[in-house]
Coordinates of C-alpha atoms and ligand atoms in Angstrom, one line a residue:
M1 CA 146.5 87.0 173.0
P2 CA 146.3 84.5 176.3
T3 CA 143.5 85.6 178.6
E4 CA 143.7 85.8 182.5
N5 CA 141.7 82.4 182.8
H6 CA 143.9 80.9 180.4
L7 CA 144.9 77.2 181.4
E8 CA 147.3 75.1 179.7
T9 CA 146.1 71.4 180.1
N10 CA 149.2 70.0 181.2
Q11 CA 149.4 72.9 184.0
L12 CA 146.5 71.3 185.9
A13 CA 147.9 67.9 186.1
T14 CA 150.0 68.8 189.2
P15 CA 150.7 66.3 191.6
T16 CA 148.8 68.1 194.5
L17 CA 145.9 67.5 192.9
T18 CA 143.8 64.5 192.8
K19 CA 142.3 63.2 189.6
A20 CA 138.8 64.4 190.8
D21 CA 140.3 68.0 191.3
V22 CA 141.8 68.0 187.8
L23 CA 138.3 67.1 186.4
N24 CA 136.6 69.7 188.6
Q25 CA 139.1 72.2 187.4
K26 CA 138.9 71.4 183.7
N27 CA 135.1 71.5 184.0
A28 CA 135.0 75.0 185.9
E29 CA 137.6 76.3 183.0
A30 CA 135.3 75.2 180.3
E31 CA 132.3 76.5 181.9
L32 CA 134.3 79.6 182.0
G33 CA 134.6 80.2 178.4
G34 CA 136.4 83.3 177.2
G35 CA 136.5 84.6 180.8
Q36 CA 134.8 86.3 183.9
K37 CA 135.6 89.6 182.0
R38 CA 134.3 88.8 178.5
I39 CA 131.1 87.1 180.3
D40 CA 130.5 90.7 182.2
N41 CA 130.9 92.4 178.4
Q42 CA 128.0 89.8 177.2
H43 CA 125.9 90.7 180.0
K44 CA 126.5 94.4 179.6
K45 CA 124.8 94.0 176.1
G46 CA 122.1 92.5 177.2
K47 CA 122.9 89.1 176.2
L48 CA 123.2 86.0 177.8
T49 CA 125.9 83.5 177.8
A50 CA 125.7 80.5 175.7
R51 CA 125.3 78.2 178.6
E52 CA 123.0 80.3 180.3
R53 CA 120.9 80.5 177.1
I54 CA 120.8 76.1 176.9
A55 CA 120.0 76.4 180.8
L56 CA 116.8 78.1 179.6
L57 CA 116.0 76.2 176.5
V58 CA 116.2 72.7 177.9
D59 CA 114.3 70.7 180.9
E60 CA 116.2 71.2 184.4
G61 CA 119.0 68.8 184.8
S62 CA 118.6 67.2 181.2
F63 CA 121.4 68.6 179.3
E64 CA 124.4 66.1 178.6
E65 CA 127.5 68.1 177.1
I66 CA 129.3 66.8 174.6
G67 CA 132.9 67.3 173.3
K68 CA 133.3 70.0 176.7
F69 CA 137.3 69.7 176.6
V70 CA 137.7 70.0 172.5
M71 CA 140.6 72.6 171.8
H72 CA 141.3 74.0 168.5
R73 CA 144.3 73.0 166.6
T74 CA 145.7 76.0 165.1
R75 CA 149.4 77.2 165.5
D76 CA 149.1 80.3 163.5
F77 CA 148.8 84.2 164.7
G78 CA 149.5 83.2 168.1
L79 CA 146.7 80.9 168.6
D80 CA 149.3 78.1 169.7
K81 CA 149.2 80.0 173.0
E82 CA 145.5 80.7 173.5
H83 CA 143.1 77.8 174.1
Y84 CA 139.8 77.6 175.6
L85 CA 138.3 74.4 176.4
G86 CA 135.0 73.6 174.4
D87 CA 136.4 76.0 171.5
G88 CA 133.7 78.4 171.5
V89 CA 130.8 76.3 171.2
V90 CA 128.6 74.3 173.5
T91 CA 127.0 71.1 172.1
G92 CA 124.6 68.5 173.8
Y93 CA 121.6 67.0 174.1
G94 CA 118.5 67.3 176.6
T95 CA 114.9 67.5 176.7
V96 CA 112.7 70.6 175.7
N97 CA 109.1 69.8 177.4
G98 CA 110.1 66.0 177.7
R99 CA 111.1 65.7 174.1
L100 CA 114.5 64.9 173.0
T101 CA 116.3 67.9 171.3
Y102 CA 120.3 68.5 170.5
V103 CA 121.3 72.1 170.8
F104 CA 124.8 73.7 170.1
A105 CA 125.4 77.3 171.4
Q106 CA 128.1 79.7 170.3
D107 CA 130.2 81.2 172.8
F108 CA 130.8 84.7 171.7
T109 CA 133.0 85.0 174.7
V110 CA 135.5 82.8 172.6
F111 CA 137.0 84.6 169.8
G112 CA 133.5 86.2 169.2
G113 CA 132.0 82.6 168.6
A114 CA 134.0 82.5 165.2
L115 CA 134.0 78.9 163.9
S116 CA 137.2 77.0 163.6
E117 CA 137.8 73.6 162.4
T118 CA 137.1 71.8 165.6
H119 CA 134.3 74.2 166.4
A120 CA 132.8 73.0 163.1
E121 CA 133.3 69.3 164.1
K122 CA 131.6 69.6 167.4
I123 CA 128.4 70.9 165.7
C124 CA 128.6 68.4 162.8
K125 CA 129.0 65.3 165.4
L126 CA 125.9 67.0 167.0
M127 CA 124.0 67.1 163.8
D128 CA 124.8 63.7 162.8
L129 CA 123.3 62.6 166.0
A130 CA 120.4 64.2 165.5
L131 CA 119.8 62.9 162.2
Q132 CA 120.6 59.3 163.0
N133 CA 118.5 59.6 166.2
G134 CA 115.5 61.6 164.4
A135 CA 115.1 64.5 166.6
P136 CA 115.1 68.4 166.1
I137 CA 118.1 70.4 166.3
I138 CA 118.3 73.9 167.8
G139 CA 121.2 76.1 166.9
L140 CA 122.0 79.1 169.1
N141 CA 123.9 81.3 166.9
D142 CA 126.3 84.2 168.2
S143 CA 129.2 84.0 165.9
G144 CA 131.6 86.3 163.8
G145 CA 131.5 83.6 161.3
A146 CA 134.7 82.0 159.8
R147 CA 137.5 81.9 162.5
I148 CA 139.9 84.3 160.6
Q149 CA 143.3 82.8 162.0
E150 CA 142.2 79.3 160.5
G151 CA 141.8 80.4 156.6
V152 CA 140.4 77.5 154.6
L153 CA 139.9 75.1 157.5
S154 CA 137.2 77.3 158.8
L155 CA 135.4 77.7 155.5
A156 CA 136.0 73.9 155.3
G157 CA 134.1 73.7 158.6
Y158 CA 131.3 75.9 157.5
A159 CA 130.7 74.0 154.2
D160 CA 130.6 70.6 156.4
I161 CA 127.7 72.1 158.3
F162 CA 125.8 73.5 155.3
Y163 CA 126.0 70.1 153.6
R164 CA 124.7 68.6 157.1
N165 CA 122.0 71.3 157.1
T166 CA 120.7 70.1 153.8
R167 CA 120.9 66.5 154.1
A168 CA 118.9 66.9 157.4
S169 CA 116.3 69.4 155.7
G170 CA 112.9 67.8 155.5
V171 CA 114.0 64.8 157.9
I172 CA 114.5 66.6 161.4
P173 CA 113.3 69.8 162.1
Q174 CA 116.1 72.5 162.4
L175 CA 115.4 75.9 164.2
S176 CA 118.2 78.5 164.4
A177 CA 118.1 81.3 167.0
V178 CA 120.4 84.4 166.2
M179 CA 121.3 85.7 169.3
G180 CA 124.5 88.3 168.4
P181 CA 126.1 89.6 165.6
C182 CA 126.2 87.1 162.9
A183 CA 128.1 87.5 159.8
G184 CA 129.4 85.5 156.8
G185 CA 129.0 81.7 157.1
A186 CA 127.0 82.3 160.5
V187 CA 124.1 83.3 158.3
Y188 CA 124.2 80.5 155.6
S189 CA 123.5 77.6 158.0
P190 CA 120.7 79.5 159.5
A191 CA 119.3 80.4 156.1
I192 CA 119.2 76.8 155.2
T193 CA 117.0 75.6 158.5
D194 CA 113.5 75.7 158.8
F195 CA 112.7 78.9 161.1
I196 CA 115.0 81.7 162.4
F197 CA 114.4 83.6 165.2
M198 CA 116.3 87.1 166.1
V199 CA 116.3 89.3 169.2
E200 CA 115.8 93.1 168.8
N201 CA 118.4 95.3 169.0
T202 CA 121.4 92.6 170.2
S203 CA 121.3 90.2 166.6
Y204 CA 122.3 90.9 163.2
M205 CA 122.5 88.8 160.4
F206 CA 124.8 90.1 157.1
V207 CA 126.9 88.7 154.6
T208 CA 129.0 91.6 154.7
G209 CA 128.7 94.0 157.6
P210 CA 128.4 97.9 157.5
N211 CA 132.2 98.7 157.1
V212 CA 132.5 96.3 153.8
V213 CA 129.1 98.1 152.5
K214 CA 130.6 101.4 153.0
T215 CA 133.8 100.1 151.1
V216 CA 132.0 98.3 148.3
T217 CA 128.6 100.6 147.7
H218 CA 129.5 103.8 149.4
E219 CA 126.2 103.5 151.4
T220 CA 126.3 104.6 155.1
V221 CA 124.0 102.1 157.3
T222 CA 124.1 101.0 160.8
A223 CA 124.2 97.3 161.8
E224 CA 120.6 97.3 162.9
E225 CA 119.4 99.0 159.8
L226 CA 121.5 96.6 157.8
G227 CA 120.9 93.4 159.3
G228 CA 118.7 94.0 162.6
A229 CA 115.6 92.2 163.7
S230 CA 113.4 94.4 162.5
T231 CA 115.1 94.7 159.0
H232 CA 114.7 90.7 158.4
S233 CA 111.4 90.7 160.2
T234 CA 109.6 93.2 157.9
K235 CA 112.0 93.8 154.9
S236 CA 113.8 90.8 153.9
G237 CA 111.8 88.2 155.5
V238 CA 114.9 86.1 156.4
T239 CA 113.9 85.8 160.0
H240 CA 110.0 84.8 161.0
F241 CA 110.5 85.6 164.5
A242 CA 111.7 89.2 165.9
C243 CA 111.6 88.6 169.6
E244 CA 111.5 91.2 172.5
N245 CA 114.6 89.8 174.5
E246 CA 116.6 86.8 174.6
L247 CA 114.1 85.1 177.0
A248 CA 111.2 85.7 174.8
C249 CA 113.2 83.9 171.9
I250 CA 113.5 80.8 173.6
Q251 CA 110.4 80.7 175.0
S252 CA 109.2 81.0 171.2
L253 CA 111.7 78.2 170.4
K254 CA 110.1 76.0 172.8
Q255 CA 106.7 76.9 171.6
L256 CA 107.2 76.2 167.9
L257 CA 108.4 72.7 169.1
S258 CA 105.3 72.1 170.7
Y259 CA 103.4 72.1 167.2
I260 CA 106.0 69.7 165.3
P261 CA 107.0 65.9 165.4
Q262 CA 110.6 64.9 166.4
N263 CA 111.2 63.9 162.6
C264 CA 109.4 63.4 159.1
E265 CA 108.1 59.9 160.1
D266 CA 106.6 61.1 163.3
E267 CA 103.5 63.0 164.0
P268 CA 102.9 66.2 165.6
P269 CA 102.2 66.1 169.1
M270 CA 98.2 65.9 170.0
L271 CA 97.1 67.6 173.1
A272 CA 93.9 66.2 174.9
Y273 CA 90.9 67.6 174.1
E274 CA 87.3 67.7 175.7
S275 CA 85.1 68.8 173.0
G276 CA 82.0 71.3 173.7
D277 CA 80.0 73.6 172.2
E278 CA 82.1 74.4 169.1
S279 CA 79.6 76.6 167.5
R280 CA 81.2 80.0 167.2
P281 CA 78.3 82.5 166.2
G282 CA 80.5 85.4 166.3
L283 CA 81.5 84.6 162.7
N284 CA 78.1 85.1 160.9
A285 CA 78.9 88.5 161.3
I286 CA 82.4 89.1 160.4
I287 CA 82.0 89.3 156.7
P288 CA 81.1 92.9 155.9
A289 CA 78.0 93.7 153.5
N290 CA 79.9 95.5 151.2
P291 CA 82.2 93.1 149.5
N292 CA 85.1 95.6 149.3
Q293 CA 85.2 96.3 153.0
P294 CA 88.4 94.5 154.8
Y295 CA 88.0 92.5 157.8
D296 CA 90.8 91.0 159.8
M297 CA 91.5 87.4 158.8
R298 CA 93.4 87.0 162.3
E299 CA 89.8 87.4 163.8
V300 CA 88.4 84.3 161.8
I301 CA 91.6 82.2 162.8
D302 CA 91.4 83.0 166.7
E303 CA 87.6 82.0 166.5
L304 CA 88.4 78.7 164.6
V305 CA 91.2 77.3 166.4
D306 CA 91.7 76.3 170.2
A307 CA 91.7 79.3 172.4
G308 CA 95.3 80.9 172.5
S309 CA 96.7 78.4 170.2
F310 CA 97.7 80.3 167.3
M311 CA 101.4 81.1 166.8
E312 CA 101.8 83.5 164.0
V313 CA 104.9 82.9 161.6
H314 CA 106.6 85.9 159.4
K315 CA 104.0 88.1 161.6
N316 CA 105.5 91.4 160.1
F317 CA 106.3 90.2 156.5
A318 CA 104.0 90.1 153.8
E319 CA 101.0 91.1 155.6
N320 CA 98.2 90.2 153.2
I321 CA 99.2 86.6 153.9
V322 CA 99.0 85.2 157.6
V323 CA 100.3 82.0 158.1
G324 CA 101.2 80.0 161.6
F325 CA 100.7 77.1 163.4
A326 CA 97.7 76.6 165.6
R327 CA 95.7 73.6 167.4
I328 CA 92.1 72.5 166.6
G329 CA 90.3 69.9 169.0
G330 CA 94.0 69.4 170.3
R331 CA 95.4 68.6 166.8
S332 CA 98.3 70.6 165.3
I333 CA 97.7 72.3 162.2
G334 CA 99.4 75.1 159.7
V335 CA 97.1 77.8 158.9
V336 CA 97.4 80.0 155.7
G337 CA 94.9 82.8 155.5
N338 CA 94.5 85.7 152.8
Q339 CA 94.3 88.9 154.9
P340 CA 91.7 90.9 153.4
A341 CA 93.1 93.8 155.9
V342 CA 96.3 94.3 154.2
L343 CA 96.1 94.9 150.5
A344 CA 92.7 93.4 150.2
G345 CA 94.4 90.1 150.4
V346 CA 96.1 90.1 147.3
L347 CA 99.1 87.5 146.5
D348 CA 102.0 89.2 145.3
I349 CA 105.9 88.0 145.4
N350 CA 106.3 88.2 149.0
A351 CA 103.4 86.5 150.3
S352 CA 103.5 83.8 147.7
T353 CA 107.0 82.9 148.6
K354 CA 106.0 83.3 152.4
A355 CA 103.2 81.0 152.1
A356 CA 104.9 78.4 149.8
R357 CA 107.7 78.0 152.4
F358 CA 105.4 77.8 155.2
V359 CA 103.3 74.9 153.2
R360 CA 106.6 72.6 152.5
F361 CA 107.6 73.0 156.0
C362 CA 104.1 71.5 157.2
D363 CA 104.2 68.8 154.4
C364 CA 107.8 67.8 155.3
F365 CA 106.6 67.4 158.9
N366 CA 103.0 65.8 158.6
V367 CA 101.1 69.0 159.9
P368 CA 97.9 69.3 158.3
L369 CA 96.9 72.6 156.7
L370 CA 93.9 74.7 156.8
V371 CA 93.6 77.4 154.3
L372 CA 91.2 80.2 154.8
E373 CA 90.6 81.9 151.5
D374 CA 89.8 85.3 150.4
V375 CA 91.7 86.5 147.7
P376 CA 91.0 89.1 144.9
G377 CA 93.9 87.4 142.5
F378 CA 97.6 88.2 141.9
L379 CA 98.8 91.7 142.1
P380 CA 98.8 93.3 138.7
G381 CA 101.7 95.6 137.8
T382 CA 105.3 96.3 136.4
D383 CA 107.0 96.0 139.8
Q384 CA 105.5 92.3 140.3
E385 CA 105.8 91.3 136.6
W386 CA 109.4 92.4 136.6
N387 CA 110.4 91.0 139.7
G388 CA 108.8 87.6 138.7
I389 CA 105.3 87.1 140.4
I390 CA 105.1 84.4 137.7
T391 CA 107.9 82.3 139.0
N392 CA 107.3 83.3 142.7
G393 CA 103.2 82.7 142.4
A394 CA 104.2 79.5 140.9
K395 CA 106.1 78.4 144.3
L396 CA 102.8 78.8 146.2
L397 CA 101.0 76.5 143.6
F398 CA 103.7 74.1 143.2
A399 CA 103.8 73.8 147.1
F400 CA 100.1 73.1 147.5
C401 CA 100.2 70.7 144.5
E402 CA 103.0 68.5 146.2
A403 CA 101.8 68.9 149.7
T404 CA 100.3 65.0 150.9
V405 CA 99.3 66.1 154.3
P406 CA 95.4 66.5 154.9
R407 CA 94.1 69.6 153.3
V408 CA 91.2 71.8 154.2
T409 CA 90.0 74.9 152.4
V410 CA 87.2 77.4 153.5
I411 CA 86.5 80.2 151.1
T412 CA 85.3 82.7 153.5
R413 CA 84.8 85.2 150.4
K414 CA 86.7 86.0 147.5
A415 CA 88.1 83.1 145.4
Y416 CA 89.1 84.9 142.0
G417 CA 91.0 83.7 139.3
G418 CA 93.9 81.8 139.1
A419 CA 94.2 82.4 142.7
Y420 CA 91.4 80.2 143.1
D421 CA 93.2 77.4 141.8
V422 CA 96.4 78.2 143.7
M423 CA 94.9 78.4 147.3
N424 CA 94.4 74.9 148.0
S425 CA 91.8 74.3 145.4
K426 CA 90.2 70.8 145.0
H427 CA 91.6 70.4 141.7
I428 CA 95.2 70.4 143.3
G429 CA 94.5 68.2 145.7
A430 CA 92.7 69.5 148.8
D431 CA 90.7 67.0 150.8
M432 CA 87.7 68.9 151.8
N433 CA 86.4 72.4 150.6
Y434 CA 84.1 74.3 152.3
A435 CA 82.6 77.8 151.3
W436 CA 80.5 80.4 153.5
P437 CA 77.6 81.6 151.6
S438 CA 79.4 84.7 151.4
A439 CA 81.8 83.3 148.9
E440 CA 82.5 84.5 145.5
I441 CA 84.0 81.9 142.9
A442 CA 84.7 83.3 139.9
V443 CA 87.2 84.6 137.2
M444 CA 86.9 88.1 138.6
G445 CA 85.1 90.5 140.3
A446 CA 81.7 91.0 138.9
S447 CA 82.2 94.8 137.6
G448 CA 85.8 94.0 135.9
A449 CA 83.9 91.0 134.5
A450 CA 80.9 92.9 133.0
E451 CA 83.3 95.9 131.8
I452 CA 85.2 93.2 129.7
I453 CA 82.2 90.7 128.1
F454 CA 79.5 93.3 127.9
K455 CA 82.1 95.9 126.7
R456 CA 80.1 96.5 123.3
E457 CA 76.5 96.2 124.6
I458 CA 77.6 98.8 127.5
A459 CA 79.0 101.1 124.9
E460 CA 76.3 101.0 122.6
A461 CA 73.5 101.4 125.4
E462 CA 71.5 104.7 125.8
D463 CA 72.6 105.0 129.1
P464 CA 76.1 103.0 129.6
Q465 CA 76.2 103.4 133.6
A466 CA 73.0 101.8 133.6
K467 CA 73.8 98.9 131.3
L468 CA 76.9 98.4 133.3
Q469 CA 74.9 98.1 136.7
E470 CA 72.7 95.6 135.2
K471 CA 75.4 93.6 134.0
V472 CA 77.4 93.6 136.9
L473 CA 74.1 92.4 138.7
E474 CA 73.7 89.6 136.4
Y475 CA 77.2 88.5 136.5
T476 CA 77.1 88.7 140.4
E477 CA 73.9 86.6 140.4
K478 CA 75.2 84.1 138.3
F479 CA 78.6 83.7 139.8
A480 CA 79.4 85.8 143.0
N481 CA 78.3 83.0 145.0
P482 CA 79.7 79.3 146.1
Y483 CA 76.6 77.3 144.5
R484 CA 78.2 76.8 140.9
A485 CA 81.1 75.3 142.4
A486 CA 79.0 73.3 144.8
N487 CA 76.9 72.1 141.9
R488 CA 80.2 70.5 140.4
G489 CA 81.5 69.1 143.6
Y490 CA 84.2 71.6 143.8
I491 CA 82.9 72.7 147.1
D492 CA 82.2 69.7 149.5
E493 CA 79.8 71.9 151.5
V494 CA 78.3 75.4 151.5
I495 CA 78.5 75.9 155.6
M496 CA 77.4 78.9 158.2
P497 CA 80.4 80.6 159.6
D498 CA 79.2 79.7 163.2
Q499 CA 79.6 75.8 162.3
T500 CA 83.0 76.1 160.6
R501 CA 85.2 74.9 163.8
Q502 CA 82.9 71.7 164.4
K503 CA 83.3 70.9 160.7
L504 CA 87.0 71.4 160.7
I505 CA 87.5 69.1 164.1
R506 CA 85.6 66.6 162.5
A507 CA 87.4 66.7 158.9
F508 CA 90.7 66.8 160.2
T509 CA 89.9 63.7 162.2
M510 CA 88.1 62.0 159.2
L511 CA 91.8 62.7 157.3
E512 CA 94.1 61.3 160.2
N513 CA 95.2 58.3 158.8
K514 CA 95.3 59.8 154.9
V515 CA 97.8 58.1 152.8
A516 CA 99.0 59.9 149.7
T517 CA 102.0 59.0 147.8
L518 CA 104.2 61.3 144.8
P519 CA 105.4 59.6 142.1
K520 CA 108.7 58.4 142.3
K521 CA 111.2 60.7 141.6
K522 CA 114.3 62.0 142.9
H523 CA 113.2 65.4 143.8
G524 CA 110.7 68.1 142.1
N525 CA 112.0 70.6 140.4
I526 CA 110.5 73.8 142.3
P527 CA 110.6 77.2 140.4
L528 CA 113.1 79.3 142.4
Ligands
1VU1 C1 132.1 81.4 155.3 C2 132.9 83.0 155.4 C3 133.0 83.7 156.3 O1 132.3 83.4 157.5 S1 133.7 85.0 156.2 C4 133.1 86.0 157.4 C5 134.3 86.5 158.4 N1 133.8 87.2 159.4 C6 133.6 88.7 159.6 O2 134.1 89.3 158.2 C7 133.2 89.4 160.7 C8 134.2 89.8 161.5 N2 133.9 90.1 163.0 C9 133.4 91.4 163.1 O3 133.0 92.2 162.0 C10 132.9 91.6 164.4 O4 133.9 91.1 165.6 C11 131.6 91.3 164.9 C12 131.2 90.1 164.8 C13 130.6 92.1 164.4 C14 131.3 91.7 166.5 O5 131.9 93.1 166.9 P1 131.8 93.5 168.4 O6 130.8 92.9 169.2 O7 132.5 94.7 168.3 O8 133.0 92.5 169.0 P2 134.5 92.5 168.5 O9 135.1 92.8 167.2 O10 135.0 93.0 170.0 O11 134.8 90.6 168.6 C15 134.9 90.1 170.0 C16 136.0 89.2 169.8 O12 136.0 88.1 168.7 C17 136.9 88.2 167.8 N3 136.4 87.8 166.7 C18 135.4 88.4 165.8 N4 135.0 87.8 164.8 C19 135.9 86.8 164.8 C20 136.5 86.2 163.3 N5 135.6 85.9 162.4 N6 137.5 85.4 163.6 C21 138.2 85.3 164.6 N7 138.0 86.0 165.7 C22 137.0 87.0 165.5 C23 137.7 89.3 167.8 O13 138.8 89.8 167.4 C24 137.6 89.8 169.6 O14 138.2 88.9 170.1 P3 138.8 89.5 171.7 O15 137.8 89.3 172.6 O16 139.3 90.9 171.4 O17 140.3 88.5 171.8

């Protein structure tokens, strides 16, 4: 169906127009996308246009567009009479805070941002440039998926993009913002990229929409419930950031870029830092006297890192582990911390996969890792076992074992069982391991341990309860401390909490030239 702004290219070249006029007219036509009416509709939904989004993202005046006059080649279903310059995606490069960044933004006003053969070619061209020139690529997605009128050509276009996403993975950072209803292929490309940002109430991600769900499974579900930002940031973990609105989304994209390098051979940007009083006395009172009492690991993080620098990733998903980017002494780091305030900080399936993915990102892109450990172990139970806690827990173990970036651990309290090994222990390649005096490094908590190893003695005692208490105390004195591990050198130093920031700044500085390589291989086989 031709639109009111539709202009055939040859119609523009009338003799009354100068060559400059023709160019200006084509530029104006391209910039109008699917026409003013559809732009107004986009605005009415609380959404910006592709070009407005790019303008907010890149430094003013820095954007250079590529392929502005590209048109689709389809002749079926009346599309030979409906062309839009640019074919539904704006592609190009610019700078974000002075650093080269490639950007594509799908234009929902043109066929709902649906991906055609030529639309895909434009994105692929940009991906090739980003990979060759070693700079991040950001996709601003707003697309109904494969352009239905093009059949297999659009499917092929998606496959070309997925292939490039995968080849570029670990070489250049790839960020995806989902800023509208994204279906089918439009969700798989973001899923392969490093981080997904969604906008609350205006963006959706699903493989099949509510209508198909209703037909196939007879479930009645709204688009928001099925694939909205809140669903994917809390239930599925598909999205890493749920943003209040589009502006907040674009600001978050920019913030994330500020912690990471341009490519895997580059270093993260270092901010100027003037050292001062690095002691943090507030930390000395943060661990409750009762070891079963929770505290908020975010408070520890906030005290340790440069003021206000913590950017939490996956904030509302698997909250029993906290991950995110921060700076310490101006240096960019990735933080992984057990969260005693949620499920006592236990490791379960979601926490393990969340942290594993984050550790692997940091390792790909030379971001040193700080691990704050207070973990009572892995979550027991049929739900966890039957859903594969073994395989999923192994992901985190694998990710840490494989990581060659500088790695520092601080055990604040519990480091029990296999979780002690997993959480960046010395044995799996951590560089510096600290413990606070409150650390308890043991196979398990004292009461569980006493019940098992002194079972007979307790049962035969005149007063079993008193005997249990005695044995709990004995076990606590022997193991519920950091000194056995420090005696062996598994802990490099036992430090007071208030000294921790200073120690970390020095440790990461000491480790900045770390060289570590993995054995020659094609790639590892992480348990999936
Ligand atoms: C790799 C395999 C795949 O990708 S298979 C996936 C194929 N895609 C889909 O099944 C999704 C189809 N589209 C939809 O469900 C809806 O259009 C969604 C995306 C939810 C948006 O709904 P709503 O906001 O109401 O907009 P709308 O339906 O009025 O669409 C706006 C204009 O865009 C068009 N459009 C949409 N999707 C496509 C598509 N895949 N191919 C071609 N055109 C598409 C609509 O026809 C509509 O066009 P117009 O503005 O009325 O001219």
